XYZ file of C-alpha atoms in Angstrom:
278
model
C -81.521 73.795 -57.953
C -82.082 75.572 -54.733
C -80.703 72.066 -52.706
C -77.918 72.183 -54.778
C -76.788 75.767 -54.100
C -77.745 75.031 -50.292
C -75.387 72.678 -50.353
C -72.434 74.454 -51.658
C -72.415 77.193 -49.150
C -72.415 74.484 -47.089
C -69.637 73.474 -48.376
C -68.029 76.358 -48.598
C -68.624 76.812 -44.600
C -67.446 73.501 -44.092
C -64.054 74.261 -45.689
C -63.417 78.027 -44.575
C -63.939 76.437 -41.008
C -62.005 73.415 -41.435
C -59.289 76.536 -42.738
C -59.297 78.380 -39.873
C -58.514 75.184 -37.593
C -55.991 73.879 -39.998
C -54.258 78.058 -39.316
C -54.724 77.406 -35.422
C -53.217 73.802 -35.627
C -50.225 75.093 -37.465
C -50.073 78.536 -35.386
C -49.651 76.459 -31.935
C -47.381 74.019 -34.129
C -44.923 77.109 -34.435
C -45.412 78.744 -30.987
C -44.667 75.422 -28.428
C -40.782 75.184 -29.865
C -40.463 78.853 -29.109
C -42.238 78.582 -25.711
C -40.512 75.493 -25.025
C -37.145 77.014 -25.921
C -37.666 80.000 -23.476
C -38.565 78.111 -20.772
C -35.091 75.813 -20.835
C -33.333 79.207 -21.581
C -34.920 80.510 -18.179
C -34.124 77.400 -16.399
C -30.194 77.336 -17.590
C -29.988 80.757 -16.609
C -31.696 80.231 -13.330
C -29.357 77.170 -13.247
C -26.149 79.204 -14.249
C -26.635 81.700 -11.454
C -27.029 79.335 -8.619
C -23.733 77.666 -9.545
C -21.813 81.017 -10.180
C -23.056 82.198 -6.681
C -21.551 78.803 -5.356
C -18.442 78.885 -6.979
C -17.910 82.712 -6.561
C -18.619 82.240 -2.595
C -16.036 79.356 -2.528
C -13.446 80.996 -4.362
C -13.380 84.001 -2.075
C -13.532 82.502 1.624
C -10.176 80.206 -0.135
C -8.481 83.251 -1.356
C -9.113 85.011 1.939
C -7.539 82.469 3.557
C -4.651 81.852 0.988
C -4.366 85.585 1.424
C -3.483 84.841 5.477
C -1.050 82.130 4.408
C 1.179 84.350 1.871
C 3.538 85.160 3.989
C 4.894 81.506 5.257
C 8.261 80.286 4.144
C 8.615 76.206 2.687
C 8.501 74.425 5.251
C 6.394 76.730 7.829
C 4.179 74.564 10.473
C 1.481 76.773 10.881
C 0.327 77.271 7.145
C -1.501 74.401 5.648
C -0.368 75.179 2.496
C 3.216 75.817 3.191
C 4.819 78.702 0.664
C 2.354 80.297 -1.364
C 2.416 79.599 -5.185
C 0.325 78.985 -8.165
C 0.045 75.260 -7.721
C -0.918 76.164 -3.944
C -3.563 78.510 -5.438
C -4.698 75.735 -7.355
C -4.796 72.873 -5.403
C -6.371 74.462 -2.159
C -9.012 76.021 -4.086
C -9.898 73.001 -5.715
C -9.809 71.334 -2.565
C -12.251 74.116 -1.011
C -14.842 73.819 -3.398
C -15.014 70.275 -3.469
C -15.904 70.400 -0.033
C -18.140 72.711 -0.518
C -20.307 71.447 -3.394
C -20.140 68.175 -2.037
C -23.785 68.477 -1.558
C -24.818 70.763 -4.151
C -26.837 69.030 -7.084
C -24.387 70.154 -9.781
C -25.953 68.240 -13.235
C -25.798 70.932 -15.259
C -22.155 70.612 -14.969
C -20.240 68.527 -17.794
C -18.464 65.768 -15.227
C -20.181 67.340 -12.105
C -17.506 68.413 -9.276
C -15.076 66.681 -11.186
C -15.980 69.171 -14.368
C -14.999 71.986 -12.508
C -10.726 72.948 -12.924
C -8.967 75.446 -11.642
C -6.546 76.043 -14.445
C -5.257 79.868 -14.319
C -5.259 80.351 -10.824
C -1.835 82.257 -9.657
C 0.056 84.096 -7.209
C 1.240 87.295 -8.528
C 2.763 90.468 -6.978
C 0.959 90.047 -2.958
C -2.252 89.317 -5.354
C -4.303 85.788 -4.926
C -5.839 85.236 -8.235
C -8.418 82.175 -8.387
C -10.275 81.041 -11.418
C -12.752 78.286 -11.682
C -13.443 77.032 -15.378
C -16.644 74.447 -16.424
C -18.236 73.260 -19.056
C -22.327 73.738 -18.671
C -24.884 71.564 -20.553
C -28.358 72.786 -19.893
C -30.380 69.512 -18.066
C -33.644 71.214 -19.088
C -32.685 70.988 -22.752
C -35.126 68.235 -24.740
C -32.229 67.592 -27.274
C -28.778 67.199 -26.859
C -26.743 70.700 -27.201
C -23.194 71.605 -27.296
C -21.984 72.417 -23.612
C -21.211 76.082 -23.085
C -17.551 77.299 -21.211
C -18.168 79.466 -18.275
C -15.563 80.482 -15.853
C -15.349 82.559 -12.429
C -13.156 84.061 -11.032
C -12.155 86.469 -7.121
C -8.753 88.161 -6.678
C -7.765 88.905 -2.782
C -4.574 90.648 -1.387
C -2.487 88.685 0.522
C -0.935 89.136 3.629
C 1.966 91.203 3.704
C 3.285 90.780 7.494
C 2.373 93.381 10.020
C 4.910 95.776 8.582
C 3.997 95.019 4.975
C 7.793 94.343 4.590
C 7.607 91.328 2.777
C 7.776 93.264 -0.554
C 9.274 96.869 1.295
C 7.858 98.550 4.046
C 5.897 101.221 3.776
C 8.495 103.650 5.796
C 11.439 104.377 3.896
C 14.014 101.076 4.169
C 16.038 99.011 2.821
C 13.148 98.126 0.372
C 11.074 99.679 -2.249
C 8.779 102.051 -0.283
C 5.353 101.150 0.096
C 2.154 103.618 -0.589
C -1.519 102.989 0.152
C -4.148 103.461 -3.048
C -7.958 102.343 -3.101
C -9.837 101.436 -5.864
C -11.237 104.738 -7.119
C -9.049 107.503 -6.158
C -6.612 109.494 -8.119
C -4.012 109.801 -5.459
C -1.397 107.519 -3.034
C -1.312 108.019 0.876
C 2.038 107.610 2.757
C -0.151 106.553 5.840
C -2.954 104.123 6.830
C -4.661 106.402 8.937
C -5.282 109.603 6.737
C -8.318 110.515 6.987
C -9.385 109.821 3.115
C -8.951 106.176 3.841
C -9.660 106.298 7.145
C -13.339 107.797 7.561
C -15.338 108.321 10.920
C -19.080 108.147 9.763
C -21.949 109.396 11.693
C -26.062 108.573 11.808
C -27.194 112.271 11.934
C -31.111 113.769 11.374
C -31.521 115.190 7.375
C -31.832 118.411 9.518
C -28.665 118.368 10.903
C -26.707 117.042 7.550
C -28.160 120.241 5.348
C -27.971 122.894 8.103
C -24.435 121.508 9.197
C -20.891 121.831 7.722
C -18.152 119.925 7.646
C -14.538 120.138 9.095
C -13.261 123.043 6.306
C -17.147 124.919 6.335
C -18.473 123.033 3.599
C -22.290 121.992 3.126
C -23.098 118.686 3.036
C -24.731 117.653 -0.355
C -26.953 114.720 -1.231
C -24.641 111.675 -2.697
C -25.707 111.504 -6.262
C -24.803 107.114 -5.639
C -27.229 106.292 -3.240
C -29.735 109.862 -2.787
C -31.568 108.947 -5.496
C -35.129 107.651 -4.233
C -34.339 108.586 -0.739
C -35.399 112.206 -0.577
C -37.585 111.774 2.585
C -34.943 109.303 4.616
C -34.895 111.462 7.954
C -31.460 110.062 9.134
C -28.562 110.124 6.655
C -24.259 109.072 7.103
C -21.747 111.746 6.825
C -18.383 112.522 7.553
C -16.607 114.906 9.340
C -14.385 115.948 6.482
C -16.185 115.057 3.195
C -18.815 116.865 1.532
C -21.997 114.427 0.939
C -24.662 112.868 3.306
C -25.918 108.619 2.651
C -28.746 106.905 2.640
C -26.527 103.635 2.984
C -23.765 102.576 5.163
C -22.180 101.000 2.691
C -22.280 103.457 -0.310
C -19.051 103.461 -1.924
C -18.600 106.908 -1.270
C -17.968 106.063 2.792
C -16.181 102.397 1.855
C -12.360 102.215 1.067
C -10.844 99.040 -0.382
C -7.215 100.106 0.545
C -3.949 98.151 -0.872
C -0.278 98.200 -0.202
C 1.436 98.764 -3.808
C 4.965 99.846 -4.490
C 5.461 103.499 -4.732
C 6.959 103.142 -8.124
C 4.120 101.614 -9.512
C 1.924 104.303 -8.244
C 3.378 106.787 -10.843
C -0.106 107.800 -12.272
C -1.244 108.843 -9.159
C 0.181 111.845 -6.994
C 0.737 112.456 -3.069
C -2.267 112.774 -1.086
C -2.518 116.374 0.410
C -3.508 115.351 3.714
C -0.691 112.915 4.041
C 2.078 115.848 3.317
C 0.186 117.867 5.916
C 1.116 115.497 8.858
């Protein structure tokens, strides 16, 4: 009897071991797929931002340079394009990018450089509008999977002569008048060199930004875009008329992106003060 009893712990052992192998089997069973699965998901991503950054670089540096070209008549010699229009847009940009992808290994691409259209793309109102459209199939993926639409796309302002007449002048004429706006401000400027859009930045020592003042006797206080972190810089960028000392150069607070637009379509903004001073 006691052999027999020996044996079925034994047994018993045996089979909660053989158990616990048979959980571990299944467990890594489950968990491969998943790692598997995040590992192509990395990859396409990966993937996916290397051929934005491409594409997104092209499309600029073309509508830069369509930008430059807006301005020629049909027919004009010196533009490579001739007259500006939406099949222009399209047809130089695609041009552009096949040149420079040429090299660029592009599988993940449905049709490689051939996948890539620029359907969209327009001229509209002194704006270049580009936009690059694909179809992306992961080339990490084990199975086959349903390609994904991605598109990209850059807007640049063209050219507008070195009056800005082409659409009115910005002096009053015998077009539409012409006002200057950036990106984040509330108001219009009648001229390109007020001093809002204009700035003069100066490298000073943290000293001299918080015991200083600006034109109208303000203090200078830290820029709550790009102070944060930077408490101990020793040199900082300020102004002469605004009200905030930089860590960077190229904060947005000392950076204008300034436009031409008409006057009337400026209607939600009002007159910069500066401007009716001069």
């Amino acid at each position: 009897m006691p052999g027999v009893k020996g044996r079925n712990q034994w047994n018993r052992k045996e089979w909660y071991s053989l158990q616990q192998k048979g959980s571990l089997t299944l467990e890594s069973a489950a968990a491969l797929p998943l790692y598997f699965l995040a590992m192509v998901m990395l990859i396409s991503m990966m993937d996916i931002f290397r051929i934005q950054t491409i594409l997104v670089s092209a499309l600029s540096q073309s509508a830069k340079e369509l930008g430059m070209y807006a301005y020629s008549i049909d027919g004009e010699s010196k533009s490579p394009v001739g007259a500006v229009t939406d099949a222009a847009c399209t047809a130089y940009a695609s041009a552009e990018i096949q040149k420079r992808i040429k090299e660029e290994n592009l599988t993940g691409i449905v049709g490689k450089q051939a996948g890539i259209t620029l359907l969209g793309s327009k001229y509209q109102n002194g704006i270049i509008t580009l936009k690059a459209n694909y179809l992306y199939r992961s080339p990490a993926a084990v199975f086959p999977v349903l390609p994904v639409k991605i598109k990209a796309a850059v807007s640049a302002q063209a050219w507008l002569g070195y009056e800005g007449d082409k659409y009115g002048s910005a002096d009053e004429g015998p077009g539409e008048e012409m006002v200057y706006v950036t990106d984040y401000e509330s108001v219009y400027h009648t001229s390109e060199d007020c001093t809002h859009i204009k700035l003069t930045v100066k490298y000073v020592g943290i000293q001299n930004a918080l015991q200083g003042k600006n034109q109208y006797g303000n203090k200078y206080h830290p820029c709550e875009k790009c102070m944060k972190g930077h408490g101990n810089d020793r040199f900082v960028y300020i102004t002469e008329k605004g009200n905030r000392y930089h860590s960077n150069s190229s904060c947005g607070g000392l950076s204008r992106h300034v436009r031409l637009m008409k006057k009337s379509e400026a209607e939600n903004r009002s007159a910069c003060s500066r401007c009716r001073e001069k």
